[in-house]
Structure formats: C-alpha cells, structure tokens
Coordinates of C-alpha atoms and ligand atoms in Angstrom, one line a residue:
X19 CA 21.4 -67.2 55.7
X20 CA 18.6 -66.1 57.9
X21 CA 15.3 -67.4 56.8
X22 CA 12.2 -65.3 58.3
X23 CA 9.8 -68.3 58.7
X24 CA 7.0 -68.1 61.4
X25 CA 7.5 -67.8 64.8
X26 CA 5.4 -71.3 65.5
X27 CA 7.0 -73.5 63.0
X28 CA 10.8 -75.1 63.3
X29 CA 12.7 -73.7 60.8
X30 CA 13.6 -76.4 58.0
X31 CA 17.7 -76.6 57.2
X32 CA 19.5 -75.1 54.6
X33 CA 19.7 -78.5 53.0
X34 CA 16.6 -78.6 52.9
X35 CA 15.8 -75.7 51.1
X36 CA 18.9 -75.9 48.2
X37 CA 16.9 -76.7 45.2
X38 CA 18.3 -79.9 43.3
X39 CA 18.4 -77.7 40.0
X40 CA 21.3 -76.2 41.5
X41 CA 19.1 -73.0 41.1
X42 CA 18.8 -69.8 44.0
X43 CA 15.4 -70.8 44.4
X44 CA 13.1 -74.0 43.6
X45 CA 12.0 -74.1 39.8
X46 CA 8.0 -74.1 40.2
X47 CA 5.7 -76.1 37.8
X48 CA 2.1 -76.2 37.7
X49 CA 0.1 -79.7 36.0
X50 CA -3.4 -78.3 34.6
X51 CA -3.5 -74.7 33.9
X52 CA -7.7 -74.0 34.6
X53 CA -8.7 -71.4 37.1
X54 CA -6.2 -72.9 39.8
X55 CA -3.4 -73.5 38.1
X56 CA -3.1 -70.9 35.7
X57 CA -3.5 -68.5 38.6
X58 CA -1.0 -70.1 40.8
X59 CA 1.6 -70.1 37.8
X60 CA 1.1 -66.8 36.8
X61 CA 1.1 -65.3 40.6
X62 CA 4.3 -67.3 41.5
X63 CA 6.0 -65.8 38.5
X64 CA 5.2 -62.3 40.0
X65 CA 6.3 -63.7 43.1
X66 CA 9.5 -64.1 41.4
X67 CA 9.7 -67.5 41.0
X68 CA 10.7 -68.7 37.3
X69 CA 7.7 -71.0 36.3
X70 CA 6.1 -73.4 33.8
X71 CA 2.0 -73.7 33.4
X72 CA 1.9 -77.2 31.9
X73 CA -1.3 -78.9 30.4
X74 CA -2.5 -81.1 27.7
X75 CA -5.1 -78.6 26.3
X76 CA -2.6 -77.2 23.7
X77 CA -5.5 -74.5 23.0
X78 CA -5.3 -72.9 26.7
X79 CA -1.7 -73.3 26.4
X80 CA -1.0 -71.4 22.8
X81 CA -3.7 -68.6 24.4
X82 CA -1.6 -68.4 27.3
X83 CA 1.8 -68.1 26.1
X84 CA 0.3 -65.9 24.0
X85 CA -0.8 -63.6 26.9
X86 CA -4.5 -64.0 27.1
X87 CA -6.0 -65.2 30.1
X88 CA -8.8 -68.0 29.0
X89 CA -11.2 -67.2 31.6
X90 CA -12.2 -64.0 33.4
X91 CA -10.4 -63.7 36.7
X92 CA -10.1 -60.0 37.7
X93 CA -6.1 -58.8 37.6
X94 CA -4.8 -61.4 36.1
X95 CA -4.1 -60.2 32.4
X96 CA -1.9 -57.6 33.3
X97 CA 0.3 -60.4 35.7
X98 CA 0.5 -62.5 32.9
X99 CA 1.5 -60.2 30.0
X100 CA 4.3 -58.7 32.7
X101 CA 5.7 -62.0 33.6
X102 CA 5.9 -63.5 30.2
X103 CA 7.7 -60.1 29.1
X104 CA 10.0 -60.6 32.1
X105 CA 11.3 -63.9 31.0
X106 CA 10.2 -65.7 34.1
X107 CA 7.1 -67.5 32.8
X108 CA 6.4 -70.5 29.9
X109 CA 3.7 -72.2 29.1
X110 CA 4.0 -75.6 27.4
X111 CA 2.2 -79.1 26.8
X112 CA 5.7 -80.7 26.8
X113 CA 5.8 -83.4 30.3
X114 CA 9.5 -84.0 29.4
X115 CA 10.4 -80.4 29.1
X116 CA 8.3 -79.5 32.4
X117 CA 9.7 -82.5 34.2
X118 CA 12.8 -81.2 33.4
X119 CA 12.8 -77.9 34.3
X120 CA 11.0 -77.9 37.9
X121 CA 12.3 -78.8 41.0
X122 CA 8.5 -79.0 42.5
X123 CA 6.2 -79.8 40.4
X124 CA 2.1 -78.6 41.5
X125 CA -0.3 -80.8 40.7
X126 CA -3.6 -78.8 39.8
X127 CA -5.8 -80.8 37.7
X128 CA -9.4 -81.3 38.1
X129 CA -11.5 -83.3 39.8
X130 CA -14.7 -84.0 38.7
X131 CA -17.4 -85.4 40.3
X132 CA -17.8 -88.9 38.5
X133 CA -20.2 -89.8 36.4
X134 CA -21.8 -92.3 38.6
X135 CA -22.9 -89.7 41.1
X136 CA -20.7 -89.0 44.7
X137 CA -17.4 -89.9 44.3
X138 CA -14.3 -87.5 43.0
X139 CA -12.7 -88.8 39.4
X140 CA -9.2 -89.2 39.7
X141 CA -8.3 -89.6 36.8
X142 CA -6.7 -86.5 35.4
X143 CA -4.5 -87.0 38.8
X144 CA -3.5 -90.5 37.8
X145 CA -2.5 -89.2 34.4
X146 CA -0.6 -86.4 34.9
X147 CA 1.2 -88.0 37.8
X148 CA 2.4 -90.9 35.6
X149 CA 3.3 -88.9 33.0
X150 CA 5.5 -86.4 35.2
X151 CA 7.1 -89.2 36.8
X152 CA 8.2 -90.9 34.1
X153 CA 10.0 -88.2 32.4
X154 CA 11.8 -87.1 35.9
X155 CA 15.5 -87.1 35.9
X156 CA 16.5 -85.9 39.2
X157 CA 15.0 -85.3 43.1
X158 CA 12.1 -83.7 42.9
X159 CA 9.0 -82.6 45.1
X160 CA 5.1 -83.6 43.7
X161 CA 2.7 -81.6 45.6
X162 CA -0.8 -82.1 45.4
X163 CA -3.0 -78.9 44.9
X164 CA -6.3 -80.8 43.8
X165 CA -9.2 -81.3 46.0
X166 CA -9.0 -85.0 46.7
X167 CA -10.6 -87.7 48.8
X168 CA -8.4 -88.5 51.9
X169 CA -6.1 -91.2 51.3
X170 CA -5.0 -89.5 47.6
X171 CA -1.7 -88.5 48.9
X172 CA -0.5 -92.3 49.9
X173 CA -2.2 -93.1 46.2
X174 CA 0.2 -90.8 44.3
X175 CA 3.0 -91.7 46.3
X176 CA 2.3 -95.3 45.4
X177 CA 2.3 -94.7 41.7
X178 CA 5.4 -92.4 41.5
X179 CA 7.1 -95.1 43.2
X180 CA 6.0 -97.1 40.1
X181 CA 7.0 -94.9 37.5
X182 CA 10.0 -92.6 38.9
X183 CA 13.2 -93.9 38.8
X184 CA 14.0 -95.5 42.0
X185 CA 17.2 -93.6 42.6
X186 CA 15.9 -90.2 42.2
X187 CA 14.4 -90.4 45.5
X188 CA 11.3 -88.2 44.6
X189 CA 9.1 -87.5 47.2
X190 CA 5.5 -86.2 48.0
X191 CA 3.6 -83.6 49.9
X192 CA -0.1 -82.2 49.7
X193 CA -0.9 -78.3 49.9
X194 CA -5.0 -77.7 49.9
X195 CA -5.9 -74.8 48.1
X196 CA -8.6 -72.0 49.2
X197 CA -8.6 -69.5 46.3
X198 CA -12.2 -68.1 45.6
X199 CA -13.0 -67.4 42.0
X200 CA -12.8 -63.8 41.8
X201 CA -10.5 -63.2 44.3
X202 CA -8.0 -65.5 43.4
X203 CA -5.3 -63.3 42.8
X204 CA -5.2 -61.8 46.2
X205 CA -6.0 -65.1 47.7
X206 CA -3.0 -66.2 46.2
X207 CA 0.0 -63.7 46.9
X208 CA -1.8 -63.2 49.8
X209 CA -3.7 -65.9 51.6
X210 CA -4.9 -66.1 54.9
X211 CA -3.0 -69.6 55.5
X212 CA -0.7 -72.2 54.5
X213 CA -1.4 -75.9 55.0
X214 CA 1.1 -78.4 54.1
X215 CA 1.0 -82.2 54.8
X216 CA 4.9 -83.6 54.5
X217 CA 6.4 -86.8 55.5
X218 CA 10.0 -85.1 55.6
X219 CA 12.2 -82.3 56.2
X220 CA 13.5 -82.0 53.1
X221 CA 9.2 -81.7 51.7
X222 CA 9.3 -79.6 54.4
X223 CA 12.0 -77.2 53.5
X224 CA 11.5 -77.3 49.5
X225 CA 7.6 -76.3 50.4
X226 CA 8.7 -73.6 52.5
X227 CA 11.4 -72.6 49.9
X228 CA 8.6 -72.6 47.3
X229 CA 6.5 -70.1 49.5
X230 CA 9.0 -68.0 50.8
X231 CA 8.0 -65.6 48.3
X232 CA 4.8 -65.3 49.7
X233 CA 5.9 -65.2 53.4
X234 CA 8.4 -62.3 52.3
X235 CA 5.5 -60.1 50.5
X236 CA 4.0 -60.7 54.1
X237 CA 6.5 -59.0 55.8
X238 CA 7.0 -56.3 53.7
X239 CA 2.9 -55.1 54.7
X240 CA 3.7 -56.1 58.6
X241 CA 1.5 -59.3 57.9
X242 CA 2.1 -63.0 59.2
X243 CA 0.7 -65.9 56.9
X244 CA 0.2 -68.8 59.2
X245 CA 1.3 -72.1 58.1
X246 CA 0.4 -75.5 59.2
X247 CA 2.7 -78.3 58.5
X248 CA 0.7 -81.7 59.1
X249 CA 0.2 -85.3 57.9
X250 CA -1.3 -86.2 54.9
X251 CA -4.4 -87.2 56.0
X252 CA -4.8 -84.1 57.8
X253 CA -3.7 -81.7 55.0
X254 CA -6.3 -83.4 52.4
X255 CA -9.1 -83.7 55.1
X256 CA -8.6 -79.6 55.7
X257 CA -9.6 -78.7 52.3
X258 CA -12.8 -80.5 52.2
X259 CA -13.7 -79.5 56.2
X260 CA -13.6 -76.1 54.9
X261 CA -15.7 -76.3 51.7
X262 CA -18.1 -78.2 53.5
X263 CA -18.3 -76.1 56.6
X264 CA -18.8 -73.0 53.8
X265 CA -21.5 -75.2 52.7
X266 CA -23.5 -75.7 55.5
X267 CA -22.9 -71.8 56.7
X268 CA -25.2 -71.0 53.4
X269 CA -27.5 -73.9 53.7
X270 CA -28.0 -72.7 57.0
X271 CA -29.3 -69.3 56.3
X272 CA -31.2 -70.8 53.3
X273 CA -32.8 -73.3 55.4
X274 CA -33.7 -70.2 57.5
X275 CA -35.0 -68.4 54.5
X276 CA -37.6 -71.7 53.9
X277 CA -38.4 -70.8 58.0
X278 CA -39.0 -66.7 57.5
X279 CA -41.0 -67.9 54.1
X280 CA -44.0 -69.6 55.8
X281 CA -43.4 -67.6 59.1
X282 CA -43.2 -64.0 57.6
X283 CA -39.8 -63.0 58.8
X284 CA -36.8 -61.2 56.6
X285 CA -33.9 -63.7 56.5
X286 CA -31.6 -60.6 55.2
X287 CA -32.7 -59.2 58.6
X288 CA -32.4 -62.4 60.0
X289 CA -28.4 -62.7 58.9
X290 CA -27.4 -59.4 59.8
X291 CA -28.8 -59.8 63.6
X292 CA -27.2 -63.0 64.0
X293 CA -23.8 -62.0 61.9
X294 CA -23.1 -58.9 64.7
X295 CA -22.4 -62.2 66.8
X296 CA -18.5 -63.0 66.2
X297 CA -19.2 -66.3 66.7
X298 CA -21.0 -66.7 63.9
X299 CA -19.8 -63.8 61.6
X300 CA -21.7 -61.8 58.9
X301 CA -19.9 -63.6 55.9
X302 CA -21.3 -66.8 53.8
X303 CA -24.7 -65.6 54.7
X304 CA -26.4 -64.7 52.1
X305 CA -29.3 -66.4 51.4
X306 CA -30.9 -67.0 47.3
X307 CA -30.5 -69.4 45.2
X308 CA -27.8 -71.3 47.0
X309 CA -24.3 -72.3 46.8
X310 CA -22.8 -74.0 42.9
X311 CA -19.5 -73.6 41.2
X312 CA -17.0 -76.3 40.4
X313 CA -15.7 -76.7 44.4
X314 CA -18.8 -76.8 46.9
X315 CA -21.3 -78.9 45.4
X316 CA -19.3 -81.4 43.7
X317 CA -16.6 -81.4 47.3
X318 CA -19.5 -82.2 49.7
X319 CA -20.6 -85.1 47.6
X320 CA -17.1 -86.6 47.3
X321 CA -16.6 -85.8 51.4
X322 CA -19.2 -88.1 52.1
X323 CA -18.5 -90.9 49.4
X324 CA -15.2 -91.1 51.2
X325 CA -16.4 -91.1 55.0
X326 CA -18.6 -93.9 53.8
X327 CA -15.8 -95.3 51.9
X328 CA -14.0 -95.4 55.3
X329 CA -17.3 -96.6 57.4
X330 CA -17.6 -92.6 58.9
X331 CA -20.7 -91.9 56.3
X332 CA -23.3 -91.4 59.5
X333 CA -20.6 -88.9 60.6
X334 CA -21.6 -86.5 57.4
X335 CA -24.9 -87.5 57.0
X336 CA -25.8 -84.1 57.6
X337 CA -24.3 -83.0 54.1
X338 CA -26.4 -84.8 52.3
X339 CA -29.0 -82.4 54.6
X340 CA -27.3 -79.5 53.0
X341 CA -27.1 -80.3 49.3
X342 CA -30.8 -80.6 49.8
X343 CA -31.7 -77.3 50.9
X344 CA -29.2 -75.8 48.6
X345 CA -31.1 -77.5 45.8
X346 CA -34.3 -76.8 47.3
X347 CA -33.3 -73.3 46.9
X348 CA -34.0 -73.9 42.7
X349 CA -37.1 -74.8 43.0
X350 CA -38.5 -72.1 45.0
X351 CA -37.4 -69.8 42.2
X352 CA -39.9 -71.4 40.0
X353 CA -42.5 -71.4 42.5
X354 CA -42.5 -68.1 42.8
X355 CA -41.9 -67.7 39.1
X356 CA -45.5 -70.2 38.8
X357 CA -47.0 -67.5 41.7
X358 CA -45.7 -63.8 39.8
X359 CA -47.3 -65.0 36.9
X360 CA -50.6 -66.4 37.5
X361 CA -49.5 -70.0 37.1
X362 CA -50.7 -73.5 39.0
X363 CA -47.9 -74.9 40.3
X364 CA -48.1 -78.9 40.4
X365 CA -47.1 -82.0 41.1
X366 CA -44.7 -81.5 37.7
X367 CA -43.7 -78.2 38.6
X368 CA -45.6 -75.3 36.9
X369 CA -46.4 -75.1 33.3
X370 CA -45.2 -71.5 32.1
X371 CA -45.7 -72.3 28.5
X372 CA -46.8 -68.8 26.4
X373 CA -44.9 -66.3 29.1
X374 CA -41.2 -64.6 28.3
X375 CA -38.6 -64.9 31.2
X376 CA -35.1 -62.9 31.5
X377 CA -32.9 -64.6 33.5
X378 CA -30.0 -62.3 34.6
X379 CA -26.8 -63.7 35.6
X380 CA -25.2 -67.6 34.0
X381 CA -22.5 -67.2 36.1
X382 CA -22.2 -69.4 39.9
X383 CA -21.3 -66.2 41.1
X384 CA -20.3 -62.5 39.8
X385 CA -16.8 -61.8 38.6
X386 CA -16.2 -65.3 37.5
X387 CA -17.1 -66.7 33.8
X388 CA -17.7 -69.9 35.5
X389 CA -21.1 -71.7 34.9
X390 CA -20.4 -74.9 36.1
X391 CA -23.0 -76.7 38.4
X392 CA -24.2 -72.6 38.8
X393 CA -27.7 -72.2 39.9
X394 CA -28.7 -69.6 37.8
X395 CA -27.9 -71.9 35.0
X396 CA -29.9 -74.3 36.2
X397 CA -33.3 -72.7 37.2
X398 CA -32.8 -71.0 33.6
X399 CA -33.1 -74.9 32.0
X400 CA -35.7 -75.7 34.5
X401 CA -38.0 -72.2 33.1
X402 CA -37.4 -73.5 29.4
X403 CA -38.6 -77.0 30.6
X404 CA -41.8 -75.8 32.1
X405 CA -42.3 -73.9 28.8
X406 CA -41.2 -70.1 29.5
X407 CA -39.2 -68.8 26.6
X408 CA -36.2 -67.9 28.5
X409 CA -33.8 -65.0 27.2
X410 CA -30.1 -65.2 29.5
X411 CA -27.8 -62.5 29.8
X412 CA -24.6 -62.3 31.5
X413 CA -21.5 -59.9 31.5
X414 CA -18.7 -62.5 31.3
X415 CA -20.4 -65.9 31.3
X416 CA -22.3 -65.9 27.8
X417 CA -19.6 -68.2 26.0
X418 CA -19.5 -70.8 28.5
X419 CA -23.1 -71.0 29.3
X420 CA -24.3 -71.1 25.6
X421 CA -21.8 -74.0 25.3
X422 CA -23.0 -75.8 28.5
X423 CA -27.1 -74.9 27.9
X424 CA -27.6 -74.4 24.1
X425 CA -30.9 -75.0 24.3
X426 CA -31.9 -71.5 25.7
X427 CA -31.8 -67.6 23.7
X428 CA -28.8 -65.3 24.4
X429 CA -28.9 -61.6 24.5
X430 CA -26.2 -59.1 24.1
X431 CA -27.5 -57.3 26.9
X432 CA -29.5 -56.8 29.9
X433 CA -31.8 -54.1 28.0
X434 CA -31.9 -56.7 25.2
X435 CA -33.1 -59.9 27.8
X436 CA -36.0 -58.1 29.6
X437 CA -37.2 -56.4 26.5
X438 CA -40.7 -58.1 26.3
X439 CA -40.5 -60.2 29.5
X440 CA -43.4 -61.4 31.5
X441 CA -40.8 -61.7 34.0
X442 CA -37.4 -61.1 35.0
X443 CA -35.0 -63.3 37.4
X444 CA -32.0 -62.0 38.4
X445 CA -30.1 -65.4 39.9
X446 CA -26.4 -63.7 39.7
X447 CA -25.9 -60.3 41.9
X448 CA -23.5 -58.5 39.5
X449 CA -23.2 -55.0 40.1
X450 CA -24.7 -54.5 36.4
X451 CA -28.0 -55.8 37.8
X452 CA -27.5 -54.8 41.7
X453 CA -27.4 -51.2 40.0
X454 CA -29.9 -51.1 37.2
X455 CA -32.3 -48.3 36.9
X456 CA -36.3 -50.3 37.3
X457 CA -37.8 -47.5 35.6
X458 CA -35.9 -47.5 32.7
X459 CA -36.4 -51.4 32.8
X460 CA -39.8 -51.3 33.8
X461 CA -40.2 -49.5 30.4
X462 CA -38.6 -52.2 28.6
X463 CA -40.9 -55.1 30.3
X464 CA -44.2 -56.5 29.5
X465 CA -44.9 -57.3 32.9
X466 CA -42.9 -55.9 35.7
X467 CA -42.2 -58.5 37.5
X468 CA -39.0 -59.9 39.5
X469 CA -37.7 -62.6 41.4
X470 CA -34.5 -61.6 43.3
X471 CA -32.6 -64.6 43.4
X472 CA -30.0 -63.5 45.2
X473 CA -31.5 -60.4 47.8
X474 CA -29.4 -57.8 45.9
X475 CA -31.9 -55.3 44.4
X476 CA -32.9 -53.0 46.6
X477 CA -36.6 -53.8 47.0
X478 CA -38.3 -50.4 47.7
X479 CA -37.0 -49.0 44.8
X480 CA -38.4 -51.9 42.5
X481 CA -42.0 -51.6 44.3
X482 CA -42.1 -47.8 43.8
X483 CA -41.3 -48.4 40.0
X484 CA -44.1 -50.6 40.1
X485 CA -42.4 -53.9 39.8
X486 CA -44.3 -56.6 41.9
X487 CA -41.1 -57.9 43.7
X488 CA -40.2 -61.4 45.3
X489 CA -37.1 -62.0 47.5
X490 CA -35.7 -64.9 48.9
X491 CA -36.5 -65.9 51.9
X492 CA -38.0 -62.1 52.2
X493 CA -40.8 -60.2 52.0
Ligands
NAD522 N1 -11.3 -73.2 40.8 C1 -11.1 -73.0 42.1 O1 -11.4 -71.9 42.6 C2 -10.4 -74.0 43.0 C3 -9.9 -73.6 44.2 C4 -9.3 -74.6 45.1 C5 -9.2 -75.9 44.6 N2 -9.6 -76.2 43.4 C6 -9.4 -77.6 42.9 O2 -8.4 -77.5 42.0 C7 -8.6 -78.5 40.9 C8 -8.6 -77.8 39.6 O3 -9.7 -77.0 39.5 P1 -9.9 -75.9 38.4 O4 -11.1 -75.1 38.7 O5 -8.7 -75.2 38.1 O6 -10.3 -76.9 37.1 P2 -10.2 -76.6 35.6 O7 -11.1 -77.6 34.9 O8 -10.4 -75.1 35.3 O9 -8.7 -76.9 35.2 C9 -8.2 -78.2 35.2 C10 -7.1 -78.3 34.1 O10 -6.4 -79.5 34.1 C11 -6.1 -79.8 32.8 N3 -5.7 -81.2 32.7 C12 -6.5 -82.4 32.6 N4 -5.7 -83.5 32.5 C13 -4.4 -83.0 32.6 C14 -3.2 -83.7 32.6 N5 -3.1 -85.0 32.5 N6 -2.0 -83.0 32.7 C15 -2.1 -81.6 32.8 N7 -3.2 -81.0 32.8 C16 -4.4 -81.6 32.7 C17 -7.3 -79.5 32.0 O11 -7.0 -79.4 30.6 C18 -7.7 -78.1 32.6 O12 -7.0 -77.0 32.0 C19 -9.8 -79.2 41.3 O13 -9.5 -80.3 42.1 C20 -10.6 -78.2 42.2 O14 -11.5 -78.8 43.1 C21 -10.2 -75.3 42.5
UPG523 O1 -23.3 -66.2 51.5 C1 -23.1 -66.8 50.5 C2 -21.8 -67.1 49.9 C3 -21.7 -67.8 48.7 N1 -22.8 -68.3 48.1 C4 -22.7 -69.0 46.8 O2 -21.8 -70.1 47.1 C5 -21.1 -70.4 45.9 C6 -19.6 -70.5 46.1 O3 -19.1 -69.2 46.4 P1 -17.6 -69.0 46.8 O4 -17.2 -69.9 47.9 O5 -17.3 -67.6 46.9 O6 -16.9 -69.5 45.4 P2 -15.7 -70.5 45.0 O7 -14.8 -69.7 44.1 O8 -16.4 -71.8 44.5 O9 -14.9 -70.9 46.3 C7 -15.1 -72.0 47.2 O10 -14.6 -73.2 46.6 C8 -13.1 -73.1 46.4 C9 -12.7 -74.4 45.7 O11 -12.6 -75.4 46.6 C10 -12.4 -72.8 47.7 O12 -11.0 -72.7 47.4 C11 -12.9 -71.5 48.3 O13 -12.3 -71.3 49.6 C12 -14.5 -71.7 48.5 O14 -15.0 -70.5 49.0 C13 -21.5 -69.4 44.9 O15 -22.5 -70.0 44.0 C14 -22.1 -68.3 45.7 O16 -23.1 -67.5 45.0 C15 -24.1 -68.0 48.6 O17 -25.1 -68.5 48.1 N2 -24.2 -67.3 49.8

C-alpha cells in the first residue's frame, strides 16, 4: 500500500495505521459538538470518514441529527444534511455508544476562562475524558483538540490511565486547532497545517490515518498540507503562540491607532504602508474596536496564568500589555460617542442619559452568530450604562446576544435601529452595514452621526451625506 504522506515526515507503518475496529479506515468521534466540533464532525464525514458528533447537550444534538446546524457557520448546512443522507454521520449523547464505535476519539469541548479571572476551566475536559474512558472496550487513540494550558496532555493521560481498562492499552495525542469562525469549513478540509504532538508510532500512524483524507484532497488541487509531528508540550504550546501572536498583531495596530489619534495620522494608511512589507504582512491589521470571540481574549489570559504557573510569567508580561490596549479600544468608542454628541466625558465615563444610540453589529466578528466576549456587545452595555437608550441590530447574532445582554432593545433591522438615533455605531463590519446607502439612513436618523468601529464605511461618502463621521484611529 503506498501512502502519499509528506515528503519531510517518516512515514508511519502499516501497523500503525490498521484501525483496531477492524475497519478500512479509523472510526472518528468528536466529544462536544459547538463551533469546533460540530464542524470537525460534519467535514470529516465529507471527507469520507464515518463519524459520531457526541455531546451532553441533547438539544444541539436532536437539532443536529435532525439536520440543522445550531449556529451560523457559512457552508455548513448543506455538508451536514448530505452526510447524514449518506449514512456516514450520527449524532448522539450516548458515551457508551460513541466509545464504542470510534477508534479515535476528538476531544473538543470548551474551555472557559474560569470564574476566578486568568486561568482555563478544565473541567468539561476532565468530564468527558472520564466518561469516554470508562466505557472503552478496546485500543483506542484520545486526541486533544481543546485549547489547553501546557501540561493538559500529561493530565489526560494520567486520568485515562485511571479509568480505561489497563489492558486496552489506550493511548494519547494532542492536535491544536486553528479554525476561524467563518471560515471554518475551508480551514478544515483544507488547512494551512497539521500539528500533532504523539508519544508513539502507533499515535503517530492512527493520526495520520485519521487525516489522510485531508492530505488526499491536497493532492488532488496540487497542494501540500504541512504537518508537524512533535512532543506534547510543544503541540499545546503552538496553539496558544499563535492566538497570542494574532493578538498582539491587532493590539499592535490598535496601539498605533491611540498614536495617529493624538498625532493626526490615518492608522488605515498607517497598515497598508507597513503591510506592503512581507515581513510584516497586510493581514490581522485592522484596527477598531479590537480583538473578542471565545479564543483570543480568554487564550492570552490562560497563556500567562500558565507561564506564571510554571515561573515564565515575566516572559508574557507583555500580554497582559495587549489585553489592555484591546480593551482600551472600548472605551474610546464612548469617548467619541461622549464627543459626537455634545457630552462631558468624566471621571465615570460620560453620562448619555436622554440621547438614542444604534449600535450595529452583536456579533465578535461578521459571519459568525457568536457574541461571546465580542466588543460590540460590550460597548453596547457600556452606552446603556451611561444612559443612551441603545437599539442593536445584527444579521445572525440577535438570538445569542438578547440571551447574553437582555437588558438592551432589539430591532429587526438596520432601518428599524437607526430610525430616531442621535447616533449610530457600527462595531461589526458586515457587508450589510459596510454597504448601506447614508442618505437613505441619514433620512431615517435624528442626528447623523457615526462612529465607525471597525474602519469599514467608506468615510467620504458618509461626510458628503452629511453625517459627522469618527473612525478609529482616523481622521
Ligand atoms: N470556536 C473556534 O473557532 C475554535 C477554534 C480552535 C479551537 N477552539 C477551542 O475548542 C474548544 C471548543 O470551543 P467551541 O468554540 O467549539 O466551544 P462551544 O462552547 O461552542 O462548544 C463546546 C461544546 O462542548 C459540549 N460539552 C461540554 N461538556 C461536555 C462533555 N462532558 N462531553 C461532551 N460534550 C461536552 C458543550 O455542550 C458544547 O456543545 C475550546 O477549547 C476552544 O478554545 C475553538
Ligand atoms: O485585523 C484584525 C483581525 C481581527 N480582529 C478581531 O479579532 C477577533 C478574532 O478574529 P479571528 O481571529 O478572525 O476569529 P476567531 O474565529 O476567534 O479565530 C481565532 O481564534 C481561533 C480559536 O482559537 C483560532 O483557531 C484562529 O486561528 C484565530 O484566528 C475578532 O473580534 C476580530 O474582529 C481585529 O480587530 N483586527
């Protein structure tokens, strides 16, 4: 059997690679079907793997089994509704019928930031780890896909040893993850690398069987998707060096855009002169209302609870330098909120009690229904605190965020929001609100005037529709 595996990497045995299921290729399961897993499952079953998405929410599991996706992620309704046709792909909240069934078993639960401030909450991992391994009945591979703290790996391994059967012989690996929300399903039958951290050849060669699917859709487009097979430590450490270098890339420009605010420059002029540099690049530079979501804020926080953990914390002081900024970034929304309309803005924070606000975009980012730790979200609360009756609208996120802020008004559409505004924030650059006509807005307002969050509108058109427009970072 020839296996076409990169050219850099030894190629793992055909021992290796035999499933212990006895099937032609590894049984997949994924633990915790959110926007990861349920992503992963569903893509893996196009791959042509036969799959089960397992979790103990038996809501998200009846919707997907059902075919509908819970959350907006673009593509992947069709995916689903095809493989579920084609036979390949269950759902179920049964751990004895999932440990069953898989030969390598995903584990892509969350990981919360905890509830006393830095660190990551492992619990969800604890859980569904003991509950897999106690229902295994033969060899099987446990692959972490959670972002973790370093050390998680040699944690899990320690507690399937405790509840596996010792003659089973199951084993561990860790494979980081890198999927963007809203891009996931390209990111995932096609990303732009493979990390693995194994301790064997036989994790080696059941990880490699498990991707093969993707390494073979590579081929067919004349692609290569490089893989790196490491140690534990390593594999875990590579998620969160990413996320936090992505983090610092935007706190970068942002701090920039608290530089060009006080100095007079254009930070969107800024970026692109400094982006022609391959060095640097022209992407994760867009400066606003700074970085949120459910990975960045909460991974940089966890980073540098561990590295104290493990007496490196000086060595990432610097993140605690960029949450900062990024949160800095919130505030200068309602400074300039305080500023459009006439308001003092003190030591409190300005008092906006009497004026109507739109806010534009609930969502972290567009093509996502995600609100959690989004920014928009937040500088929405922080309006309605300093007394601005705020009005939210958002393409995809309205369910979530009325769940997650029920304090503030929803409309039903963008029209709807800015009718009667004093002002209007747009804090999420959808292409609704990137493309909106300002005249026909500017008819709907009471006062036209806009804070562009994100740097998406194009300004000279707002001015000439007589909005009084204020950027980030921007003139
Ligand atoms: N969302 C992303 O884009 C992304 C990308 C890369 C890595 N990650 C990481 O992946 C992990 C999951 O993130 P998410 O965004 O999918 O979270 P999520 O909250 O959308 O999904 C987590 C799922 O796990 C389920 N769950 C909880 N306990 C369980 C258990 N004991 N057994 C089975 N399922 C259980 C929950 O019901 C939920 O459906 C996190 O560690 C995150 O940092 C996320
Ligand atoms: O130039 C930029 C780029 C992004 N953002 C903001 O940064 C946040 C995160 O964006 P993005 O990274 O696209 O979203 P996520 O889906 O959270 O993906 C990140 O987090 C995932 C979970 O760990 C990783 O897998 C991905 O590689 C990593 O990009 C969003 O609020 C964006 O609006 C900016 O403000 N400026």
């Amino acid at each position: 059997m020839t296996i076409p595996y990169p050219s850099t990497q030894p190629m793992p045995t055909i021992a290796a690679v035999t499933p212990p299921s006895g099937a032609a290729r590894p049984r997949l399961t994924f633990l915790g079907t959110g926007y990861l897993g349920a992503t992963y499952a569903i893509c893996f079953a196009e791959l042509g793997y036969e799959v089960i998405g397992f979790d103990v929410d038996a809501e998200k599991i009846a919707k997907l089994a059902g075919g509908e996706v819970p959350f907006h992620e673009p593509g992947l309704d069709e995916l689903l509704k095809r493989n579920l046709a084609a036979g390949r792909l269950r759902f179920s909240t049964d751990i004895a019928e999932t440990a069953v069934f898989g030969d390598v078993h995903f584990i892509c639960v969350g990981t919360p930031q905890r509830a006393d401030g830095m660190g990551a909450d492992l619990s969800y991992v604890e859980a569904a780890v003991t509950g897999l391994s106690q229902h295994l009945i033969r060899k099987a591979l446990i692959v972490g896909k959670s972002t973790v703290p370093v050390g998680t790996a040699e944690w899990i391994e320690q507690l399937v040893g405790k509840h596996a059967a010792a003659d089973l012989g199951v084993e561990v690996a860790w494979s980081p993850e890198f999927l963007q929300e809203g891009f996931a399903v390209e990111d995932v039958l096609r990303p732009n690398r493979i990390v693995v951290g194994v301790k064997t050849e036989w994790a080696n060669g059941m990880l490699y069987a498990s991707h093969k699917g993707v390494f073979d859709l590579a081929a067919t487009e004349d692609r290569e998707v490089p893989l790196v097979v490491t140690d534990f430590a390593t594999a875990e450490l590579v998620k969160v060096a990413a996320n936090a270098f992505l983090a610092t890339k935007i706190s970068f420009i942002n701090a920039m855009a608290e530089v060009c605010e006080v100095a007079g420059g254009d930070v969107t002029q800024l970026a692109r002169a400094i982006g022609y540099d391959p060095r640097i690049g022209n992407r994760f530079l867009q400066a606003g209302v700074g970085f949120g979501g459910g990975c960045l804020p909460k991974d940089i926080r966890a980073f540098q609870a561990r590295a104290q953990e493990l007496g490196a914390g000086e060595a990432l002081r610097f993140l605690h330098e960029v949450d900062l900024i990024n949160l800095r970034r919130r505030s200068r929304v309602l400074q300039l909120a305080a500023e459009l309309l006439g308001r003092r803005y003190g030591p409190a924070g300005p008092d906006l009690s009497g004026t109507r606000v739109a806010v534009l975009g609930a969502t972290f980012k567009p093509n996502s229904d995600d609100v959690r730790d989004a920014p928009s979200l937040a500088v929405a609360a922080a309006l309605s605190k300093a007394g601005a009756d705020v009005h939210v609208y958002d393409p995809q996120g309205m369910d979530n965020a009325r769940r997650e802020r029920p304090e503030l008004s929803y409309e039903a559409s963008m029209e709807d929001a800015v009718r009667g505004a004093d002002l209007v924030c747009v804090l999420t650059e959808w292409a609704d609100f990137r493309n909106a006509d300002p005249v026909a807005l500017g008819e709907l307002a009471s006062g036209r005037r806009v804070v562009d969050g994100r740097n998406c509108l194009d300004s000279g058109l707002w001015t000439q529709a007589g909005w009084e427009y204020r950027g980030m970072g921007r003139p």
